[in-house]
Coordinates of C-alpha atoms in Angstrom, one line a residue:
M55 CA 201.4 384.9 -22.4
P56 CA 197.6 384.5 -23.2
Y57 CA 197.9 380.8 -22.0
K58 CA 199.2 381.9 -18.6
V59 CA 196.4 384.6 -18.2
G60 CA 193.7 382.0 -19.0
L61 CA 195.1 379.5 -16.5
Y62 CA 195.3 382.2 -13.8
T63 CA 191.6 383.1 -14.5
L64 CA 190.5 379.4 -14.2
V65 CA 192.2 379.1 -10.8
L66 CA 190.5 382.3 -9.5
F67 CA 187.1 381.0 -10.7
V68 CA 187.5 377.6 -9.0
S69 CA 188.6 379.3 -5.8
W70 CA 185.6 381.7 -5.9
W71 CA 183.2 378.7 -6.5
N72 CA 184.5 376.8 -3.5
H73 CA 183.9 379.7 -1.2
A74 CA 180.5 380.5 -2.7
L75 CA 179.2 376.9 -1.9
P76 CA 177.7 376.3 1.6
Q77 CA 180.2 374.5 3.7
S78 CA 178.8 371.1 5.1
S79 CA 179.7 370.2 8.6
P80 CA 182.1 367.2 9.0
L81 CA 180.6 363.8 9.9
P82 CA 180.6 363.1 13.6
T83 CA 183.1 360.5 14.8
P84 CA 181.3 357.4 16.1
P85 CA 181.8 356.7 19.8
T86 CA 184.4 354.2 20.7
Y87 CA 183.4 350.7 22.0
S88 CA 182.4 350.5 25.6
R89 CA 180.3 348.3 27.8
A90 CA 177.8 351.0 28.2
L91 CA 177.5 351.4 24.5
E92 CA 177.0 347.7 24.0
T93 CA 174.4 347.6 26.8
A94 CA 172.6 350.5 25.1
L95 CA 172.6 348.5 21.8
R96 CA 171.3 345.4 23.5
A97 CA 168.5 347.3 25.1
E98 CA 167.6 348.9 21.8
L99 CA 167.6 345.6 19.8
F100 CA 166.0 343.2 22.3
D101 CA 163.9 345.4 24.6
G102 CA 163.0 348.6 22.8
S103 CA 161.9 347.0 19.5
N104 CA 159.5 344.4 20.9
Y105 CA 161.7 341.6 19.6
S106 CA 160.1 338.2 19.9
T107 CA 161.8 334.8 19.6
L108 CA 158.6 333.3 18.3
Q109 CA 158.5 335.4 15.2
R110 CA 160.8 334.4 12.3
P111 CA 162.8 337.2 10.8
D112 CA 161.1 337.1 7.4
K113 CA 158.4 335.4 5.4
K114 CA 160.9 332.8 4.2
V115 CA 164.2 332.4 6.0
D116 CA 167.3 330.9 4.2
V117 CA 169.3 328.9 6.7
R118 CA 172.7 327.7 5.6
L119 CA 174.3 324.6 7.3
S120 CA 177.5 322.7 7.3
L121 CA 178.6 319.8 9.5
T122 CA 182.1 319.6 11.1
L123 CA 183.1 316.1 11.9
L124 CA 185.4 315.7 15.0
T125 CA 185.5 311.9 15.2
V126 CA 183.7 308.7 14.5
N127 CA 183.0 307.2 17.9
E128 CA 181.6 303.9 16.8
L129 CA 180.0 302.1 13.9
N130 CA 178.1 299.1 15.2
I131 CA 177.1 297.0 12.2
K132 CA 175.2 294.5 14.2
D133 CA 172.9 297.2 15.8
Q134 CA 173.2 299.3 12.6
V135 CA 174.1 302.5 14.6
L136 CA 176.6 305.2 13.8
S137 CA 177.9 307.5 16.5
I138 CA 179.8 310.6 15.7
S139 CA 181.0 313.7 17.5
G140 CA 180.8 317.1 15.7
Y141 CA 179.0 320.4 15.4
L142 CA 176.7 322.1 13.0
S143 CA 177.5 325.6 11.6
V144 CA 174.1 327.3 11.2
T145 CA 173.8 330.8 9.6
W146 CA 170.9 333.0 8.8
R147 CA 169.9 336.7 8.6
D148 CA 167.7 338.5 11.0
D149 CA 167.4 342.2 9.9
R150 CA 165.7 343.1 13.2
L151 CA 169.1 342.6 14.9
S152 CA 171.1 344.7 12.5
W153 CA 172.6 348.1 13.4
K154 CA 174.2 348.7 10.0
D155 CA 171.8 351.5 9.2
T156 CA 172.6 354.3 11.7
T157 CA 169.4 356.2 10.7
S158 CA 167.3 353.4 12.2
T159 CA 169.0 353.4 15.6
S160 CA 169.0 356.1 18.3
Q161 CA 172.8 356.6 18.0
D162 CA 175.8 355.4 16.0
Y163 CA 176.8 351.9 17.0
S164 CA 179.3 351.3 14.1
S165 CA 182.2 350.8 16.5
I166 CA 180.5 347.5 17.6
N167 CA 181.2 344.8 15.1
F168 CA 179.3 342.0 16.7
L169 CA 177.3 340.9 19.8
F170 CA 176.9 337.6 21.6
S171 CA 173.6 336.1 22.7
T172 CA 171.9 332.8 23.3
E173 CA 169.0 331.0 21.8
E174 CA 166.9 332.1 24.8
R175 CA 166.8 335.7 23.4
V176 CA 167.2 335.1 19.6
W177 CA 164.9 333.3 17.2
T178 CA 166.5 330.1 16.1
P179 CA 165.4 327.7 13.3
A180 CA 163.9 324.4 14.6
I181 CA 165.9 321.6 13.0
I182 CA 166.2 317.9 13.9
V183 CA 168.3 314.9 13.1
E184 CA 165.7 312.9 11.3
N185 CA 167.3 309.5 11.4
S186 CA 168.4 309.7 15.0
V187 CA 168.1 306.6 17.2
E188 CA 168.4 308.5 20.4
D189 CA 166.9 311.7 21.8
I190 CA 164.8 312.7 18.7
S191 CA 164.2 316.4 19.5
V192 CA 164.9 319.9 18.1
I193 CA 168.6 320.7 18.2
S194 CA 169.1 323.1 21.1
D195 CA 171.8 324.3 23.5
S196 CA 171.2 327.4 25.5
K197 CA 174.8 327.5 26.7
I198 CA 176.3 327.9 23.3
P199 CA 176.7 331.6 22.4
M200 CA 175.5 333.0 19.1
R201 CA 177.6 335.6 17.2
I202 CA 175.4 338.4 15.8
T203 CA 177.3 340.6 13.3
W204 CA 176.5 344.3 12.6
D205 CA 174.6 343.4 9.4
G206 CA 172.2 341.0 11.2
I207 CA 174.0 337.7 10.2
I208 CA 173.7 335.2 13.0
H209 CA 176.3 332.3 13.4
W210 CA 175.3 329.4 15.6
N211 CA 177.4 326.2 16.3
P212 CA 175.5 323.7 18.3
T213 CA 177.7 320.7 19.3
G214 CA 176.6 317.1 19.9
I215 CA 177.1 313.4 19.8
Y216 CA 174.8 312.2 17.0
K217 CA 173.7 308.6 17.0
V218 CA 171.9 307.7 13.7
F219 CA 170.6 304.6 12.0
C220 CA 173.0 303.3 9.4
E221 CA 171.9 300.4 7.2
S222 CA 174.8 297.9 7.1
D223 CA 176.1 296.2 4.0
I224 CA 177.7 293.0 5.3
T225 CA 178.4 291.4 1.9
Y226 CA 182.2 291.9 2.2
Y227 CA 182.6 291.6 6.0
P228 CA 185.2 291.9 7.5
L229 CA 186.7 293.9 4.6
D230 CA 183.6 295.9 4.3
T231 CA 182.8 299.5 3.4
Q232 CA 179.8 301.3 5.0
T233 CA 177.9 304.4 3.8
C234 CA 176.0 306.2 6.5
S235 CA 173.9 309.4 6.4
I236 CA 172.9 312.1 8.9
K237 CA 169.6 313.6 7.7
I238 CA 168.8 317.1 8.9
S239 CA 165.3 318.5 8.5
T240 CA 163.2 321.4 9.7
W241 CA 160.6 320.8 12.3
G242 CA 157.4 322.8 12.5
Y243 CA 158.4 325.3 9.8
T244 CA 157.5 324.2 6.2
Q245 CA 159.8 324.8 3.3
G246 CA 157.9 327.9 2.5
E247 CA 158.9 329.3 5.8
I248 CA 162.4 327.9 6.3
Q249 CA 164.6 326.8 3.4
L250 CA 167.7 324.8 4.3
Q251 CA 170.8 325.4 2.1
L252 CA 174.3 324.0 2.2
N253 CA 177.1 326.3 3.2
N254 CA 178.9 327.2 0.0
Q255 CA 182.4 327.1 1.6
K256 CA 182.5 323.7 3.3
T257 CA 179.4 321.4 3.3
F258 CA 181.1 318.7 5.3
D259 CA 184.3 319.9 7.1
T260 CA 186.8 317.2 8.2
S261 CA 189.7 319.6 9.0
F262 CA 189.5 318.7 12.7
Y263 CA 188.8 315.0 12.2
N264 CA 190.5 312.5 14.6
E265 CA 191.0 309.0 13.2
N266 CA 189.0 306.1 14.5
G267 CA 191.0 302.9 15.3
E268 CA 188.7 300.6 13.4
W269 CA 187.4 302.7 10.5
D270 CA 189.1 304.8 7.8
L271 CA 187.1 307.9 6.6
Y272 CA 187.1 307.8 2.8
S273 CA 184.6 310.5 1.9
A274 CA 182.3 313.0 3.5
T275 CA 179.8 314.9 1.4
G276 CA 176.6 317.0 1.8
I277 CA 173.7 317.3 -0.6
K278 CA 170.4 319.0 -0.7
S279 CA 168.0 316.1 -0.5
S280 CA 164.4 315.9 -1.5
D281 CA 161.9 317.6 0.8
R282 CA 160.2 315.5 3.5
S283 CA 156.5 315.3 3.6
R284 CA 154.7 315.1 6.9
G285 CA 151.0 315.7 7.5
G286 CA 150.5 317.0 3.9
E287 CA 153.3 319.6 4.3
S288 CA 156.8 319.7 2.8
Y289 CA 159.8 320.3 5.0
S290 CA 163.3 321.3 3.8
S291 CA 166.0 318.6 4.3
L292 CA 169.8 318.1 3.9
T293 CA 171.8 314.9 3.9
F294 CA 175.4 314.5 5.1
T295 CA 177.0 311.2 3.9
L296 CA 180.1 309.4 5.3
T297 CA 181.8 306.5 3.6
L298 CA 183.8 304.4 6.0
R299 CA 186.1 301.4 5.3
R300 CA 187.1 299.0 7.9
K301 CA 190.8 298.8 8.6
P302 CA 191.8 295.3 7.4
E303 CA 194.9 294.3 9.5
F304 CA 193.1 293.2 12.7
H305 CA 190.5 291.0 10.9
I306 CA 193.0 289.5 8.5
I307 CA 195.2 288.3 11.4
N308 CA 192.4 287.3 13.8
T309 CA 189.6 286.2 11.4
I310 CA 190.5 285.4 7.8
F311 CA 193.9 283.8 8.3
P312 CA 192.9 281.3 11.1
M313 CA 189.7 280.5 9.2
I314 CA 191.6 279.5 6.1
L315 CA 194.1 277.5 8.1
M316 CA 191.3 275.6 9.7
A317 CA 189.8 274.9 6.3
F318 CA 193.0 273.1 5.1
L319 CA 192.9 270.9 8.2
I320 CA 189.9 269.0 6.8
P321 CA 191.8 267.1 4.0
M322 CA 194.5 266.1 6.6
V323 CA 192.0 263.6 8.1
Y324 CA 192.6 261.4 5.1
K325 CA 196.3 261.3 5.8
L326 CA 195.7 259.7 9.2
P327 CA 196.1 255.9 9.1
P328 CA 192.8 254.2 10.1
E329 CA 194.7 252.0 12.6
S330 CA 195.7 255.0 14.7
G331 CA 192.1 255.3 16.1
E332 CA 192.2 259.1 15.9
K333 CA 190.6 259.5 12.5
M334 CA 187.0 260.1 13.6
G335 CA 188.0 262.1 16.6
Y336 CA 190.1 264.5 14.5
C337 CA 187.3 264.9 12.0
L338 CA 184.7 265.7 14.6
T339 CA 187.1 268.2 16.3
V340 CA 187.5 270.2 13.0
L341 CA 183.7 270.1 12.5
L342 CA 183.0 271.4 16.0
A343 CA 185.7 274.1 15.7
Y344 CA 184.0 275.4 12.5
A345 CA 180.6 275.3 14.1
V346 CA 181.9 277.5 17.0
Y347 CA 183.6 279.8 14.6
L348 CA 180.4 280.2 12.5
S349 CA 178.4 281.1 15.7
L350 CA 181.1 283.7 16.7
I351 CA 180.9 285.4 13.2
S352 CA 177.1 285.4 13.3
D353 CA 177.1 287.2 16.6
N354 CA 179.0 290.1 15.0
I355 CA 176.8 290.7 12.0
P356 CA 173.2 291.9 11.9
S357 CA 170.4 289.4 11.5
T358 CA 169.3 290.7 8.1
S359 CA 168.5 289.0 4.8
K360 CA 169.0 292.1 2.6
N361 CA 172.7 291.2 2.1
I362 CA 174.5 287.8 2.1
C363 CA 177.8 287.8 3.9
Y364 CA 180.5 286.0 1.8
L365 CA 182.3 285.1 5.0
S366 CA 179.2 283.3 6.3
V367 CA 178.8 281.5 2.9
Y368 CA 182.4 280.4 3.0
L369 CA 182.1 279.1 6.6
C370 CA 178.9 277.3 5.7
L371 CA 180.5 275.6 2.7
T372 CA 183.5 274.6 4.8
L373 CA 181.2 273.3 7.5
A374 CA 179.3 271.3 4.9
Y375 CA 182.6 269.9 3.6
S376 CA 183.6 268.9 7.1
T377 CA 180.2 267.3 7.7
I378 CA 180.4 265.3 4.5
S379 CA 184.0 264.2 5.5
V380 CA 182.6 262.7 8.7
T381 CA 180.3 260.5 6.6
I382 CA 183.2 259.6 4.3
V383 CA 185.5 258.8 7.1
S384 CA 182.8 256.6 8.7
C385 CA 182.6 254.6 5.4
I386 CA 186.4 254.3 5.2
L387 CA 186.7 253.1 8.8
N388 CA 183.9 250.6 8.1
A389 CA 185.8 249.3 5.1
Y390 CA 189.1 249.1 7.0
A391 CA 187.3 247.1 9.7
Q392 CA 186.5 244.4 7.1
G393 CA 190.2 243.4 7.2
E394 CA 191.4 241.2 4.4
K395 CA 188.0 240.4 3.1
K396 CA 188.1 240.8 -0.7
V397 CA 186.3 243.5 -2.6
T398 CA 184.2 242.2 -5.5
G399 CA 182.3 243.7 -8.4
S400 CA 182.9 246.9 -10.2
I401 CA 184.5 248.5 -7.2
N402 CA 187.3 246.0 -7.3
S403 CA 187.9 246.7 -11.0
I404 CA 188.0 250.5 -10.5
C405 CA 190.4 250.2 -7.6
C406 CA 192.7 247.8 -9.5
C407 CA 192.9 250.3 -12.4
I408 CA 193.8 253.1 -9.9
R409 CA 196.4 251.0 -8.2
S410 CA 198.0 249.7 -11.4
K411 CA 199.3 252.9 -13.1
R412 CA 201.7 250.9 -15.2
V413 CA 199.0 250.0 -17.6
A414 CA 199.2 253.3 -19.4
D415 CA 203.0 252.9 -19.9
K416 CA 203.0 249.3 -21.0
N417 CA 205.0 249.7 -24.3
H418 CA 207.9 252.1 -24.2
V419 CA 210.2 252.7 -27.2
T420 CA 213.6 254.3 -26.8
Y421 CA 215.8 255.5 -29.7
Y422 CA 219.6 254.9 -29.6
G423 CA 221.1 256.5 -32.7
D424 CA 219.8 254.6 -35.7
H425 CA 218.5 251.7 -33.6
R426 CA 215.3 251.3 -31.7
R427 CA 214.9 249.4 -28.5
M428 CA 211.4 248.5 -27.2
R429 CA 210.8 247.8 -23.6
I430 CA 207.8 245.7 -23.0
E431 CA 206.4 245.6 -19.5
E432 CA 204.3 242.6 -18.6
F433 CA 202.0 242.3 -15.7
P434 CA 203.3 240.3 -12.8
P435 CA 202.3 236.6 -12.8
D436 CA 199.8 237.2 -10.0
Y437 CA 198.0 240.0 -11.9
D438 CA 194.9 238.3 -13.2
S439 CA 191.5 239.9 -13.8
E440 CA 189.9 236.9 -12.1
T441 CA 192.3 236.3 -9.3
N442 CA 193.8 239.8 -8.7
V443 CA 191.4 241.4 -6.2
I444 CA 192.0 243.8 -3.4
S445 CA 191.1 243.6 0.2
Y446 CA 188.8 246.1 2.0
R447 CA 191.8 247.3 3.9
E448 CA 193.5 248.3 0.7
Y449 CA 190.2 249.7 -0.5
S450 CA 190.0 252.1 2.5
K451 CA 193.6 253.3 1.8
I452 CA 192.7 254.0 -1.8
L453 CA 189.7 256.0 -0.7
D454 CA 191.9 258.0 1.6
K455 CA 194.1 259.0 -1.3
I456 CA 191.2 259.9 -3.6
F457 CA 189.4 262.1 -1.1
F458 CA 192.5 263.8 0.1
V459 CA 193.1 265.1 -3.5
V460 CA 189.4 265.9 -4.0
Y461 CA 189.2 267.9 -0.7
I462 CA 192.5 269.8 -1.4
V463 CA 191.2 270.9 -4.8
I464 CA 187.7 271.8 -3.6
I465 CA 188.9 273.8 -0.6
T466 CA 191.6 275.6 -2.6
I467 CA 189.1 276.7 -5.2
T468 CA 186.5 277.8 -2.6
T469 CA 189.1 279.7 -0.7
A470 CA 190.5 281.3 -3.8
V471 CA 187.1 282.5 -5.0
F472 CA 186.3 283.9 -1.5
L473 CA 189.6 285.8 -1.3
I474 CA 189.3 287.2 -4.9
L475 CA 185.8 288.6 -4.2
L476 CA 187.0 290.3 -1.0
L477 CA 190.2 291.7 -2.6
I478 CA 188.4 293.0 -5.7
H479 CA 186.0 295.0 -3.6
F480 CA 188.7 296.2 -1.2
Y481 CA 191.0 297.5 -3.9
S482 CA 188.1 298.9 -6.0
I483 CA 187.2 301.2 -3.1
E484 CA 190.9 302.2 -2.7
E485 CA 191.0 303.2 -6.4
K486 CA 187.9 305.3 -6.1
S487 CA 189.2 307.1 -3.1
S488 CA 192.5 307.9 -4.8

């Protein structure tokens, strides 16, 4: 019973206390959105507050950027120019355009979440593409709307086709990989006035990327690069880097495969009989074909000495082999023209040793059970070191056989080394990307 009396007394006291306190009036409901309300807000923000687009929002403005890549239009390694389509996502805070605090405005605008404006009426950071090769100017587009949120955050997405310098690495052309950068820097405002930062969510967005027919996109990253110094002042800078690898199928079929086939045509000149009369013509045809091919390759790569193109080295070596073969074929044809004239001296001895392979297998022992049988080969009666000499015509045919083997070996080794270098680089990039 005392417990119930105490509880009843507590309830009466709380009720009396609530009635004794002064009753506050309920908060007014903010007006609903209307065009008139937005017009009033615009007039208050831009006209009534003496807002100036020449005054930055704060002593130091933090500007966050990210780059969205839409497509790689072209990568011209000869002119060393990369062309891409995309847009920048630029975000900063301007407290002068905030209506979050209702006490600082003439009325409650909380029903308006955001406004749209253009750079003609809003202060915008002056930024440039530092390594642009075309239209080096401050990024600007008065037709693109800016989204201004209720807390003064401004979102701006200027679009563009950016053409930038890209230093080409032609070492492994045509199975090459190129790394290009888009360098963004402030202009006019020093790093103490504008500080560029990367967007924490996505520094380099490739969600909307459309593939290029010639290049595969392997990586896209953004970093805060070292500040740029101009006129004794430091300027904030960001760097967006793309790694592109050339698609191999087209160049394997149209460049590498025909080039290797042409290389193995060079030894075939030594299989043509001298009496056919086509030996020298064939040799010169292969030489000229390689000279034309080398000029075509040179037209597609930059005239730079920073990197040596393995393909050009391979073509130069093959061209040198073909040039030397012209000299060798001339000597062979000259020897063949001597007819049955005998070769004398050490050349004759060497040729006789090459021709007579039976010398190394002169004594041959065969076992038949417990018995041995020895077969002794003797030189033919006409084989005499003094009388057995070869003619120049035979000498030319021996040279054909020797240089055919030599050229097959040399070209096979050269081609194998060239292909191994290209394939090691190609698959090493593939492993890094995976």
